[in-house]
Structure formats: C-alpha cells, structure tokens
Coordinates of C-alpha atoms in Angstrom, one line a residue:
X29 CA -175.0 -51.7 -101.9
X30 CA -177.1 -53.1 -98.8
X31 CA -177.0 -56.2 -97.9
X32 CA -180.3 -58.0 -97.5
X33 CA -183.3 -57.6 -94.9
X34 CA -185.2 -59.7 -93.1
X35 CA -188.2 -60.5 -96.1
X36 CA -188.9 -64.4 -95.2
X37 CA -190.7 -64.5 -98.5
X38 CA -188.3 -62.8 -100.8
X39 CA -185.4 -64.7 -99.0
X40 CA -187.4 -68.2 -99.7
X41 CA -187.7 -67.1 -103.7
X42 CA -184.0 -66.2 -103.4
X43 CA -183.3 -69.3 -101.9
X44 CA -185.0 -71.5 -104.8
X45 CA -183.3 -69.6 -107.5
X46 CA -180.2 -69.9 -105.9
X47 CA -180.4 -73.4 -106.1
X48 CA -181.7 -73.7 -109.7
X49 CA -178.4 -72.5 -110.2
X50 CA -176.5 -74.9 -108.9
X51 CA -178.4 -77.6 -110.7
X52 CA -178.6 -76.2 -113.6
X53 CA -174.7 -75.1 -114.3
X54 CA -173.4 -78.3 -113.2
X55 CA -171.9 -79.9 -116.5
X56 CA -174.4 -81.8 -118.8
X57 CA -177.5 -79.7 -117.4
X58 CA -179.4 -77.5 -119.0
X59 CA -177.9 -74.0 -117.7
X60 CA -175.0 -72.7 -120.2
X61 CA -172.3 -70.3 -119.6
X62 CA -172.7 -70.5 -115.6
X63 CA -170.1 -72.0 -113.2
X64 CA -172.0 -72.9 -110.0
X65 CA -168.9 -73.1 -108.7
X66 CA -167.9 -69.5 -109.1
X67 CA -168.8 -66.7 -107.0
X68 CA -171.8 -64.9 -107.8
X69 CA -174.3 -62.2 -106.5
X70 CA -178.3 -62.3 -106.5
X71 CA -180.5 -59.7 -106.1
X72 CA -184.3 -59.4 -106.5
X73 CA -187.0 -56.2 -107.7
X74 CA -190.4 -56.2 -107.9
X75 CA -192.6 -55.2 -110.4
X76 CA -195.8 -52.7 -109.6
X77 CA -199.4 -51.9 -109.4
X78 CA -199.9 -48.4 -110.5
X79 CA -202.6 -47.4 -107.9
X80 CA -202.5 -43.3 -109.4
X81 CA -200.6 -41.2 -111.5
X82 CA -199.6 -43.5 -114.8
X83 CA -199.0 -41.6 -117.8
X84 CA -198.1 -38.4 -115.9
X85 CA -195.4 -39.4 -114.6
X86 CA -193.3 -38.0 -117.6
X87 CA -194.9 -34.9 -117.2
X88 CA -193.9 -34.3 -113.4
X89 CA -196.9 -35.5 -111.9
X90 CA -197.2 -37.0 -108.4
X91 CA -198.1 -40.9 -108.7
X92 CA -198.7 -43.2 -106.1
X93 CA -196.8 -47.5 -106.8
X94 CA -197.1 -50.2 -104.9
X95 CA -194.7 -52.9 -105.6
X96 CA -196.8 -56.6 -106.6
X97 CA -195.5 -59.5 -104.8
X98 CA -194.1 -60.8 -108.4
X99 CA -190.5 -60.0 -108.9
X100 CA -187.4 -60.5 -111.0
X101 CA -184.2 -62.3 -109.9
X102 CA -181.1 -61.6 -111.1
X103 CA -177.2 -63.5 -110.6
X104 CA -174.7 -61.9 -111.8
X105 CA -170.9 -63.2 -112.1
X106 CA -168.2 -62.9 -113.5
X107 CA -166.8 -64.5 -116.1
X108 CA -162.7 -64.7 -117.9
X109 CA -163.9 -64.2 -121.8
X110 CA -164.5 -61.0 -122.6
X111 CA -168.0 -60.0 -123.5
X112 CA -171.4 -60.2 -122.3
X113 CA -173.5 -63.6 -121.7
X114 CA -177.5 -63.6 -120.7
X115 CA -179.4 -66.6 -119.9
X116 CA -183.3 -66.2 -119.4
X117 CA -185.2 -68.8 -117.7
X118 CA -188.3 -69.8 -118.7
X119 CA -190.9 -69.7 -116.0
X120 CA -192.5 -72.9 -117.1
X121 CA -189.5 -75.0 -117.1
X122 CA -188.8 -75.2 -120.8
X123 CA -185.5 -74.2 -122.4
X124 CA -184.1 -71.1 -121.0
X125 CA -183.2 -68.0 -124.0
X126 CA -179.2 -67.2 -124.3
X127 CA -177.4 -64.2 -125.9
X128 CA -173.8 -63.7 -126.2
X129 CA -172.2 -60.5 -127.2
X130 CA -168.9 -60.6 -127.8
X131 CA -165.7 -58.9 -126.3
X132 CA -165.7 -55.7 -128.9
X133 CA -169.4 -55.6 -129.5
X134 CA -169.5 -54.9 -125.9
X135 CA -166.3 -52.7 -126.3
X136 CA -168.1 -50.7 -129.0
X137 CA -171.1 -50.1 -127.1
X138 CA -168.8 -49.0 -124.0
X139 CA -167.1 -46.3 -126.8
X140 CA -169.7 -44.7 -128.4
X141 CA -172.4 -45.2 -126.0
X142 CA -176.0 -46.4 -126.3
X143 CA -177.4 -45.7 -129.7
X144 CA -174.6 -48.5 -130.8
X145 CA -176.2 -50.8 -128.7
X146 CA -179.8 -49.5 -129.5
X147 CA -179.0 -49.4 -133.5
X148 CA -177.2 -53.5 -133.0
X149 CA -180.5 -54.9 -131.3
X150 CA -182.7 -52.9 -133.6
X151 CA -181.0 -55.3 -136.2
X152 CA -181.9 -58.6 -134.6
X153 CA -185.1 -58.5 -133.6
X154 CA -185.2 -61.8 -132.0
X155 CA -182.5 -60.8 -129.7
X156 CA -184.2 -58.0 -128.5
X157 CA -185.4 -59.2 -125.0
X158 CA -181.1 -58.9 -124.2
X159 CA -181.8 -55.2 -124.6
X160 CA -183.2 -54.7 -121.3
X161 CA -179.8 -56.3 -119.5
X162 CA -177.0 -55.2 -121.7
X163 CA -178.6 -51.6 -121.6
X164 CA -178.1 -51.6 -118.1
X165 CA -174.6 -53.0 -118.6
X166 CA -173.9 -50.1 -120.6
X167 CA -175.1 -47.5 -118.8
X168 CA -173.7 -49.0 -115.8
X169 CA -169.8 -48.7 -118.0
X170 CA -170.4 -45.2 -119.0
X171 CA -172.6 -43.4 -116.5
X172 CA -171.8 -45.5 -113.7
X173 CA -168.3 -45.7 -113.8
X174 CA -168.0 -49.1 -113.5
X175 CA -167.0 -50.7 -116.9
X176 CA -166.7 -54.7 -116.1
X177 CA -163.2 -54.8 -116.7
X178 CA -163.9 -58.3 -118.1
X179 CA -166.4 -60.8 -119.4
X180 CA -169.8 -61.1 -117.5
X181 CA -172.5 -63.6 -116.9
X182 CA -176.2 -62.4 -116.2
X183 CA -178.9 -65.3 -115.2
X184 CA -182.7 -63.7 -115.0
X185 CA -185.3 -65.4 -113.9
X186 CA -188.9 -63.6 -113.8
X187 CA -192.3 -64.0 -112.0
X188 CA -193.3 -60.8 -113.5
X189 CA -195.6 -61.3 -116.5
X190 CA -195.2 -59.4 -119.8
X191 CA -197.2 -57.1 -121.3
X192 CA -199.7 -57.0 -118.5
X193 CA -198.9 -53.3 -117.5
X194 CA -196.9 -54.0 -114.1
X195 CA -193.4 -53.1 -115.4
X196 CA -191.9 -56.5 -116.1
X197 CA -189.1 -54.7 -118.0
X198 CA -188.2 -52.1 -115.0
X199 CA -188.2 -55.3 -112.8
X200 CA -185.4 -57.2 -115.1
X201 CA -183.1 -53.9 -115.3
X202 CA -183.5 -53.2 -111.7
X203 CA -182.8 -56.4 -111.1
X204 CA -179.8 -56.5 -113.1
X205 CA -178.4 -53.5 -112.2
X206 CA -178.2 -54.3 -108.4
X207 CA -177.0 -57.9 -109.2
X208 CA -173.9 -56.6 -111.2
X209 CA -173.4 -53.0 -109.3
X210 CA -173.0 -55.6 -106.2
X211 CA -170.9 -58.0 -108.6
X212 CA -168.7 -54.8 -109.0
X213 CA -168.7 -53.4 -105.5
X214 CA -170.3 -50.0 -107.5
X215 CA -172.1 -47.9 -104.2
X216 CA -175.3 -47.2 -105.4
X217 CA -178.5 -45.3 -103.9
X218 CA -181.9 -47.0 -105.1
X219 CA -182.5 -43.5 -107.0
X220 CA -179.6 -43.8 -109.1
X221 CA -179.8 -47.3 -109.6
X222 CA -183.4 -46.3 -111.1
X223 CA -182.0 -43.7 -113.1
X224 CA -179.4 -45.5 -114.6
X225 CA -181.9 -48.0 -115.5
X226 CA -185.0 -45.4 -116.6
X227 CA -182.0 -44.6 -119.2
X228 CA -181.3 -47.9 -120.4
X229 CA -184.7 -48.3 -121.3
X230 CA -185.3 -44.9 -122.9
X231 CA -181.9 -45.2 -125.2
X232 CA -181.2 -48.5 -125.6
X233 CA -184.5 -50.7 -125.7
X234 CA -186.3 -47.9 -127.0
X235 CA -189.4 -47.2 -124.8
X236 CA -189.9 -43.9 -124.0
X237 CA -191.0 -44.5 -120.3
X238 CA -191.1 -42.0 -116.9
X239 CA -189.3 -43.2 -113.8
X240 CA -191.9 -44.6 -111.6
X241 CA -191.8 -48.2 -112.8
X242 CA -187.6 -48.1 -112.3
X243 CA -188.3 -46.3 -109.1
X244 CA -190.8 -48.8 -107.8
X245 CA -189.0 -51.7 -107.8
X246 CA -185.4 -49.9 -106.4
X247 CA -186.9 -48.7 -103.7
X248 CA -190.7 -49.2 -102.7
X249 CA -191.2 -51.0 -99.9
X250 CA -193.8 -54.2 -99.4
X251 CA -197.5 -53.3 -98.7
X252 CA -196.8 -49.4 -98.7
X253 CA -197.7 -47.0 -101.9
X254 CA -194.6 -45.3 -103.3
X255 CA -195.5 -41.6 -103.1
X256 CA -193.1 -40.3 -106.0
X257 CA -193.2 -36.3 -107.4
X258 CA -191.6 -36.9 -110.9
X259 CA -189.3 -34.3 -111.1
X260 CA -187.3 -35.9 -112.0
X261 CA -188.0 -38.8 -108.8
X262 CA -188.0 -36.8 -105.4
X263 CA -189.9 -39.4 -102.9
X264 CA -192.2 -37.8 -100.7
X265 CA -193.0 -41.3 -98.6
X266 CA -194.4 -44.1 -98.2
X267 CA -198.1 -44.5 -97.5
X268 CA -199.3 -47.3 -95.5
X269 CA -203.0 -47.1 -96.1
X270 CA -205.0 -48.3 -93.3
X271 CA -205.5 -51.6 -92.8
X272 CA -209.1 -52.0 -93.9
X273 CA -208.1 -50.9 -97.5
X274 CA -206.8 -53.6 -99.9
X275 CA -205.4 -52.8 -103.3
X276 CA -205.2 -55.3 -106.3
X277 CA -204.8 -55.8 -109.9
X278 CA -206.6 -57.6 -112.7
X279 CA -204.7 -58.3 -116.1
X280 CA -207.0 -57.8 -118.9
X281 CA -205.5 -60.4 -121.4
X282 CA -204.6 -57.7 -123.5
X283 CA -200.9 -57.1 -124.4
X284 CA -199.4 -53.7 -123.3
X285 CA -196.2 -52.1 -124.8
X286 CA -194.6 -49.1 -123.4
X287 CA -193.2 -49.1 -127.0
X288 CA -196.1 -49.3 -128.4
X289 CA -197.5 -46.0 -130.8
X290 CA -200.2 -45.1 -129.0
X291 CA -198.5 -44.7 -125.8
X292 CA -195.3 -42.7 -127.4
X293 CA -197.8 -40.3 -129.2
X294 CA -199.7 -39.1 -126.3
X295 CA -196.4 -38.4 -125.0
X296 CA -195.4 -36.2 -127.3
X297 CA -198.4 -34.6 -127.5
X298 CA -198.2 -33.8 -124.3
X299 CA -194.9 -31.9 -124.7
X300 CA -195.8 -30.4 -127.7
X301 CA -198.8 -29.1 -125.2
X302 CA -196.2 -28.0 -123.0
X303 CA -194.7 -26.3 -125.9
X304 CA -197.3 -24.4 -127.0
X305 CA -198.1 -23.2 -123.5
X306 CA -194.6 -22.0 -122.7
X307 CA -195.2 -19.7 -126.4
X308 CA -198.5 -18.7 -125.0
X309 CA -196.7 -17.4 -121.5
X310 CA -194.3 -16.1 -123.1
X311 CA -191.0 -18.3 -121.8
X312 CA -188.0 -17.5 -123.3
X313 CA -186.8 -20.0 -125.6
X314 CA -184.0 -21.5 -128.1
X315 CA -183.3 -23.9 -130.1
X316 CA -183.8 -26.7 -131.7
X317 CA -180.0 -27.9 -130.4
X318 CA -178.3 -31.0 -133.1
X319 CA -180.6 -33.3 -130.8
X320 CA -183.7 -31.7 -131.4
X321 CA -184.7 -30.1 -128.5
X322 CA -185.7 -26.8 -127.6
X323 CA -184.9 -25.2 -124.2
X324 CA -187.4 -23.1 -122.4
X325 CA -186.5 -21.2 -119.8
X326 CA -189.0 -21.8 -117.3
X327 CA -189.2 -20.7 -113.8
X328 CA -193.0 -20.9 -113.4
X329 CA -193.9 -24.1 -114.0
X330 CA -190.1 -25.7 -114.1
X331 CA -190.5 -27.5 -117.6
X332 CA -193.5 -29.6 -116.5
X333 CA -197.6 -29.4 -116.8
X334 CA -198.2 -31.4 -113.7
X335 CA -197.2 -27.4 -112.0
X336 CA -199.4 -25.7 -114.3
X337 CA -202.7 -24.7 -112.3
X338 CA -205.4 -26.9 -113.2
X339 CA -207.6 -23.6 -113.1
X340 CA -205.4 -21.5 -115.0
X341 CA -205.5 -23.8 -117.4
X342 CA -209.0 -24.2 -117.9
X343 CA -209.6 -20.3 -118.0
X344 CA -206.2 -19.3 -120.0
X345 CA -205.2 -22.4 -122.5
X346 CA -206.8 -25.1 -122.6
X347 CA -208.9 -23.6 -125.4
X348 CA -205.8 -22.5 -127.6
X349 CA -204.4 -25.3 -127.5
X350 CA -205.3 -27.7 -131.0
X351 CA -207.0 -30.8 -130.7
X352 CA -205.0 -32.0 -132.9
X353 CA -201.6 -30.8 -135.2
X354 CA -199.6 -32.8 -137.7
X355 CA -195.4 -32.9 -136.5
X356 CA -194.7 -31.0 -139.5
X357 CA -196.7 -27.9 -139.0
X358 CA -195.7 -28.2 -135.2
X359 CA -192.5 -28.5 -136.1
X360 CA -192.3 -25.0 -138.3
X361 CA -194.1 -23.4 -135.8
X362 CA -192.6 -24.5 -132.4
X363 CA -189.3 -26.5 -133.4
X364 CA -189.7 -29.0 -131.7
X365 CA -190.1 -30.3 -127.9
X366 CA -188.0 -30.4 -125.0
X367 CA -188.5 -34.6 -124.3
X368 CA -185.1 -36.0 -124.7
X369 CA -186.6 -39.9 -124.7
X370 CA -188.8 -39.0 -128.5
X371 CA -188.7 -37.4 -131.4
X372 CA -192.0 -35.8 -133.6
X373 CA -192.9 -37.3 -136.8
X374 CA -192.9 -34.9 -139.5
X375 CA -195.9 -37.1 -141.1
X376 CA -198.1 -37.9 -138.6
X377 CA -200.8 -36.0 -136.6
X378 CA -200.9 -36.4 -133.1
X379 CA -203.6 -35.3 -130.4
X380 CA -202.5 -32.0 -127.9
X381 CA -205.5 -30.6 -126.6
X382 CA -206.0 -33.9 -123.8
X383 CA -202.9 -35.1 -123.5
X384 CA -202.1 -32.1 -122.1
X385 CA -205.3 -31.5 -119.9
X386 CA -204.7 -34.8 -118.1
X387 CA -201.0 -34.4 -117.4
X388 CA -202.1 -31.3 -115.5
X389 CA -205.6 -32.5 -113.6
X390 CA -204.3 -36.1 -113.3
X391 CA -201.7 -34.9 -110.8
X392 CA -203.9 -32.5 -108.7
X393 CA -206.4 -35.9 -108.6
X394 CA -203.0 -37.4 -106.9
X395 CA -202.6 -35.0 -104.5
X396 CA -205.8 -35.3 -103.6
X397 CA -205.8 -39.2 -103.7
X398 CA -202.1 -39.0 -101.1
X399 CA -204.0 -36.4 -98.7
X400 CA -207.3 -38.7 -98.4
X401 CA -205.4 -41.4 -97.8
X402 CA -204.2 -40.4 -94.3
X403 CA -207.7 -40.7 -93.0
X404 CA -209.4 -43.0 -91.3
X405 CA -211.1 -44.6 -94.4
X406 CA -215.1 -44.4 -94.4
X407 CA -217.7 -45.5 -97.4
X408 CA -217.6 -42.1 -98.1
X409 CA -214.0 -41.7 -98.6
X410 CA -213.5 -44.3 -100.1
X411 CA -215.9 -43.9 -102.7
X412 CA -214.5 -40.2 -103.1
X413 CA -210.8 -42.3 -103.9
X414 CA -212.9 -44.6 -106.0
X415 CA -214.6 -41.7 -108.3
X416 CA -211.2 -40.1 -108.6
X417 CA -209.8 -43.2 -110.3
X418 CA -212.8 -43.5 -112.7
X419 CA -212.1 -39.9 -113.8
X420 CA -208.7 -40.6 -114.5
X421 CA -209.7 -43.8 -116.2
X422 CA -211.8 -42.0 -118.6
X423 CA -209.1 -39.5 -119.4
X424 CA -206.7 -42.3 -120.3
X425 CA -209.0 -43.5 -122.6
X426 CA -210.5 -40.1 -124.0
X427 CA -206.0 -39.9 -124.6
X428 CA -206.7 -42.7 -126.9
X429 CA -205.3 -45.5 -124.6
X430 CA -208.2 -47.3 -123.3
X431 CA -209.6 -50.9 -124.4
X432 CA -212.3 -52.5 -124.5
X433 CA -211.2 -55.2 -121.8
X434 CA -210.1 -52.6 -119.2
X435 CA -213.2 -51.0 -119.6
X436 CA -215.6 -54.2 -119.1
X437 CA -213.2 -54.8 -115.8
X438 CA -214.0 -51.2 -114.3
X439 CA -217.5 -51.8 -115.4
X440 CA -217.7 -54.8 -113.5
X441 CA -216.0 -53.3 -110.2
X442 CA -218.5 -50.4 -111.0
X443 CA -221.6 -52.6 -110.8
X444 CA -220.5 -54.8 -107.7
X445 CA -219.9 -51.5 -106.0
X446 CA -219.6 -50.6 -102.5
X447 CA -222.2 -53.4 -101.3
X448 CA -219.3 -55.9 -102.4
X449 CA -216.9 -54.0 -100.9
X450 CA -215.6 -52.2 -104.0
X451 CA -215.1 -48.7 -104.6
X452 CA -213.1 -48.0 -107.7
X453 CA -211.0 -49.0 -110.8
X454 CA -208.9 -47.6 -113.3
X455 CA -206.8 -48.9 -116.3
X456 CA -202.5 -48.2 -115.0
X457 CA -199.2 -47.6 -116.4
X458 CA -199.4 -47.2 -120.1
X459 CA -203.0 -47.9 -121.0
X460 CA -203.9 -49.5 -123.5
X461 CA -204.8 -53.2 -121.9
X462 CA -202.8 -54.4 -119.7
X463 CA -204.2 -54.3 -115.8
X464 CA -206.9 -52.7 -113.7
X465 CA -206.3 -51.4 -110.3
X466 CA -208.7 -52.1 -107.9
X467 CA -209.6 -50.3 -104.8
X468 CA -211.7 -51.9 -101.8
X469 CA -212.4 -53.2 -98.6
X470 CA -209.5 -55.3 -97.3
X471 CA -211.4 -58.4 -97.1
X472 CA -212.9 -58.3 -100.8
X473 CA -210.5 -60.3 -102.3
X474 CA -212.9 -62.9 -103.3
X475 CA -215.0 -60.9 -105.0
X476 CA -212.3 -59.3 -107.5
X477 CA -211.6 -63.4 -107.9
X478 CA -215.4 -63.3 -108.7
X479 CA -214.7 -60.6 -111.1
X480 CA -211.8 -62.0 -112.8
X481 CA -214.1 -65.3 -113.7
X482 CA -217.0 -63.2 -115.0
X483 CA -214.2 -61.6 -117.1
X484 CA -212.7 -64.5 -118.0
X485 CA -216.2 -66.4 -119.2
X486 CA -217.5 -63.0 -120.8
X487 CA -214.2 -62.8 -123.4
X488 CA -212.6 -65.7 -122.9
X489 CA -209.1 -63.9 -121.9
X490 CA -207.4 -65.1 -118.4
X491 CA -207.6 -62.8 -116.0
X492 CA -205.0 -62.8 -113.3
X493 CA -205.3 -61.3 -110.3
X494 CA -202.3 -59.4 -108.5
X495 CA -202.0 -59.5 -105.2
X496 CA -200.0 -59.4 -102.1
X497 CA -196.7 -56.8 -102.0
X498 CA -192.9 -57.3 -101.4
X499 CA -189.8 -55.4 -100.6
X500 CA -187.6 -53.3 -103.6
X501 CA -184.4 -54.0 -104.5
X502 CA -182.7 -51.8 -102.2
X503 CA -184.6 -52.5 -99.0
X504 CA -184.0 -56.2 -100.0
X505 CA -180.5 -55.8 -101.0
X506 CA -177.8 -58.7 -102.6
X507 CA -176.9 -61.9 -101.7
X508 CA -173.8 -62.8 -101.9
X509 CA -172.8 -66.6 -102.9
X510 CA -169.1 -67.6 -102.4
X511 CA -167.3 -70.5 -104.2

C-alpha cells in the first residue's frame, strides 16, 4: 500500500474529512459507531470523465479516462464487535446514512461468497447503497485473503455525484478498498485493487460494469487520460494532451444507472454478437457449464470484438448477424454467452446487429483518438478528434442509450463550434443521460459554462460542469491517523 504523494489539493480534502471525524465521533455528536480516538486509515479515489471508449470497455476495447477532480473519501477502522458498520455522510450536512451487519451475516457472506451478500441486499432495498462497501469487504475476505479478523468501521464521504455518468460507485469501492487493505496491511497493486472491486460490483451490487471506471480512480493520475486496453485492464499509459487542449464534462440532469436495462441489454447483445460470430468462424466451442456460459476457444480474436477487424467485419458478418433475436431462440441456438457478469432472458428480445458493430469500430475510433493525441494539436486535428466523438455518440444512441438531454448538449457544443473554441462532444460511460464530454481549446471554459446555462434555461435541469483533475487512489495512497 503507498503512502501518500505530494497532491496539496487532495491532502487539503483529506485534511477536512479528517477533522469531520474527530468532531463528529466525539460523544453526543452526530457521527455513530466511530471512536476518534482510535486508530484509523483514510484514503481517497476519484471519479472519471470518460473522454473515449465507454460501453466497449466490456468488450476489450481501448478507452481513454481522465480522473474528475471530485472524489470519494474513505476511513476505515477497526472496531472489537464483530460485524460490519457503514456511515455515509451527507454532502449537504444533513444526517449522515448507517448500516450495521452483524457478526454472522458478515460470517455468512465470508462462507458462501457473494451471491449471500447480493441475495441479503436484494431483500432490503433501502439498504442497498451498503452494497457497494460491504461487497468490497467481501471480496476483500475471500479473494483477497484478508478476512477482518474482527468487527469493522467504514466512514464515506463523497463529492462524486450520483447518477451523473462519472462512476460515483467505482469511486466509493475504490475508496474503500484502499482505506481497509491499508487498515489491514493487505499489499495491493492499484490493478488488483480495481479488480477486486470491478467484482464487487458485478456480484454483489449487481451492475454488470467493465473495468475502466474501477481502474480510473486506482490508478489514473491528475490531468492525464488513462490509456486502458480492456483485456482484461493492461495500461498502455498515460496521455498528457498538450497543454492547449482542455477536457470537461456537462451532467445532463438526467439520472444514469449502470444497473439500469437498457445498459445490461446492449451488453448482452453484444456477446450474443460475439457468439454468433465465433459460430460463423467456426471456433470451437462447449458448453453451457452449471453457470451458463459457453467457452469458445478463440485464438483469433481472444474472446473479444474490439480484435475483430472493423473491415472484416463489415465485408464478412455484419450482415448475418440479426438485428434483433428473442433470449429464447438465442438461447436454443447458441446456448448461451460467455459474459460471466449477465445472464439472457429467455422472454425478452434484445438488439445484436449494433451492439456488436460499435464494440468493434468504437475501439479502432480509440486507437485512432490515442495516436492523434500525440500531435501538436491544430484546428484540424482537433476537429478530426471532435468528429470521432460525434460518431461514437450516434452509435451509443443508435444502441438505444442516448437521451434527449445529451443530445441537446452535443448539439449545443456542435453549433458554438470551433469559433468558440469547441470541437466535439459525446454522451460517456453508460449512456443513457448522465454527462457529456467535451473537447476544446484550453481556454474555453467559459463558454461550456455558457453552454451549461443555455441548457439549464432550455429544460430547466442543472447542468454541472466537471472540471479540473486529481490523483487515483494509488498515486495518492493512505493516511494513516494514530490514536
């Protein structure tokens, strides 16, 4: 576990929170469960602005992150009952949530893994948001080797807004995780501190996400894009873009859910695409195993469309495959998929044909978007970057995950154009609402704030505008607080 950088601003936030909690658990405040008094351990993850890549990400697609100045904090400690004890602040003040979950609940989960400690939250709803921090907990006691060995306190406290598309969950688990790894003295790389948390996600919240949004806040690094192939999460750098380029976000107003439907059925269609293409080549196969997956053996394109050519694919499949096919049918045909994180519905019918096409063109689009990147950025460049994000903005929402708000936003980046210093936007992460990304000259930040307030007096939704960067949770490391 490192110890932490030199990050003035992070350190300041650290600072703050730090204090909060020695206020707040004194006895008769408004803190419960936490003894100020006690060792603890802090660390801090961001969340992220997904500049390229989004949705591909599952499918082994390159994406470029950049981590948003907004983070998670999380103190960890621990504590002599046995069991697990969350506080959330609330970020305006107000009174902060609390779960408890007692000695063998937390036992169970430890036995017989995460689907006990998926099935228990599925049952109380209004505990849910404990889901993201006992999932790590979990996976941390099984996978991690690193069972508590007693009771444990977890205090978050967010700056990451939710449902806005910029990974507020993979912020709190990251956050977590490093907090009670350090707590624990577990060693642990930022990669597998993102895995470990990717799975907590997948099998105990329930979303079915990729790895980028866990990988961004581990280990990005501030003002740099995260250049991350997704198979599963080899980094290939970190790209400073030149200094006349300025990235930002604009939240929509609309509410995003990795959980949501729309987002888990374009991912399965996009495996049963992948599927179908390894019948079509002719990849040996087998299955479904008592999971219900199927194994491929694949040595061409490695189990993932983002290696399928983009022009093979035009010339050789992309016409076989359906536009559509009901989980049933797919099902008796193909058996099922090979995505671990979701299952097909027998009953419903989801879309193949395009979530397929723009696993494998969004990628090449990324490559492209890395390479471009290195050079000495012109109008003509940039607007080349720019027309790259609008395409993959329309495939998002050709997939079925655009909105109506994300599209007035590009619209309006569109029509201030390069003459305002603007070149492109896209819709990120999941789709669906959520934020915009929005490419330009360095010194156009008041004209996306311009933007924002047309948006905002247009719909009537805020519109918050992201900007700024800071370190990951491993380049910032832990803070440790002694009695």
């Amino acid at each position: 576990m490192v110890e932490p950088g030199t990050f003035p601003d992070e350190e300041a936030e650290v600072d703050a929170f730090i204090a909060r909690l020695k206020v707040g658990g004194e006895p008769g405040a408004s803190l419960p469960w936490f003894d100020p008094a006690e060792p603890f351990v802090v660390a801090r993850a961001p969340g992220r602005l997904d500049v390229m890549g989004g949705i591909a990400d599952y499918s082994g697609s390159l994406v470029l992150q950049r981590p948003i100045r907004e983070a998670a904090l999380a103190a960890a400690q621990h504590d002599p009952a046995p069991g697990l004890r969350i506080v959330s602040l609330a970020a305006d003040g107000g009174p902060a949530r609390t779960l408890a979950i007692d000695g063998g609940t937390l036992d169970r989960f430890f036995n017989e893994g995460c689907g006990a400690a998926r099935d228990w939250f599925a049952a109380r709803p209004d505990d849910h948001w404990g889901s993201y921090i006992a999932g790590v907990v979990v996976v941390l006691a099984r996978d991690g080797g690193a069972p508590p060995g007693g009771g444990l306190r977890v205090v978050i406290d967010s700056q990451v807004p939710e449902a806005k598309g910029v990974s507020s969950s993979a912020a709190l688990e990251v956050a977590a995780m490093s907090a009670i790894a350090g707590l624990l003295e577990v060693p642990l790389s930022g990669e597998q501190t993102a895995l470990l948390c990717q799975k907590a996600e997948n099998q105990v919240v329930g979303a079915a996400c990729g790895i980028m949004d866990q990988m961004t806040a581990a280990v990005g690094r501030s003002g740099s894009l995260l250049a991350l192939l997704c198979q599963p999460a080899e980094v290939q750098g970190f790209i400073r873009p030149h200094e006349s380029i300025g990235f930002w976000g604009i939240d929509s107003g609309i509410r995003h859910a990795v959980t949501g439907g729309d987002y888990t059925s374009v991912r399965i269609g996009a495996f049963m695409g992948y599927r179908i293409l390894a019948e079509l080549q002719g990849l040996p196969t087998a299955g479904p195993n008592r999971a219900g997956l199927m194994w491929v053996d694949d040595e061409r394109w490695s189990g993932r469309l983002a290696n399928v050519d983009p022009a093979e694919f035009v010339s050789r499949f992309a016409e076989l495959l359906p536009r559509t096919m009901r989980g049933d049918a797919f099902l008796a045909q193909y058996g099922g998929t090979t995505d671990p994180a979701t299952r097909v519905d027998p009953s419903r019918t989801y879309a193949v044909r395009w979530p397929a096409t723009h696993a494998v063109h969004e990628h090449n689009r990324v490559v492209r978007f890395a390479a471009l990147l290195a050079y000495e950025p012109d109008d003509d460049l940039l607007g080349e970057l720019g027309e790259m994000m609008a395409t993959s903005h329309e495939s998002y929402s050709i997939c079925g995950l655009g909105s109506d708000g994300t599209d007035l936003l590009v619209d309006l980046v569109r029509a201030a154009g390069s003459d305002a210093g603007l070149f492109g936007a896209k819709i990120t992460g999941g789709g669906s609402g959520g934020t915009v990304a929005v490419l330009g000259r360095a010194d156009a930040g008041d004209e996306v704030a311009r933007i924002a307030r047309t948006y905002e007096e247009r719909t009537g939704r805020p519109a918050h505008v992201f900007s700024g960067s800071s370190a990951g949770a491993e380049a910032f490391g832990v803070r440790r607080v002694p009695r």
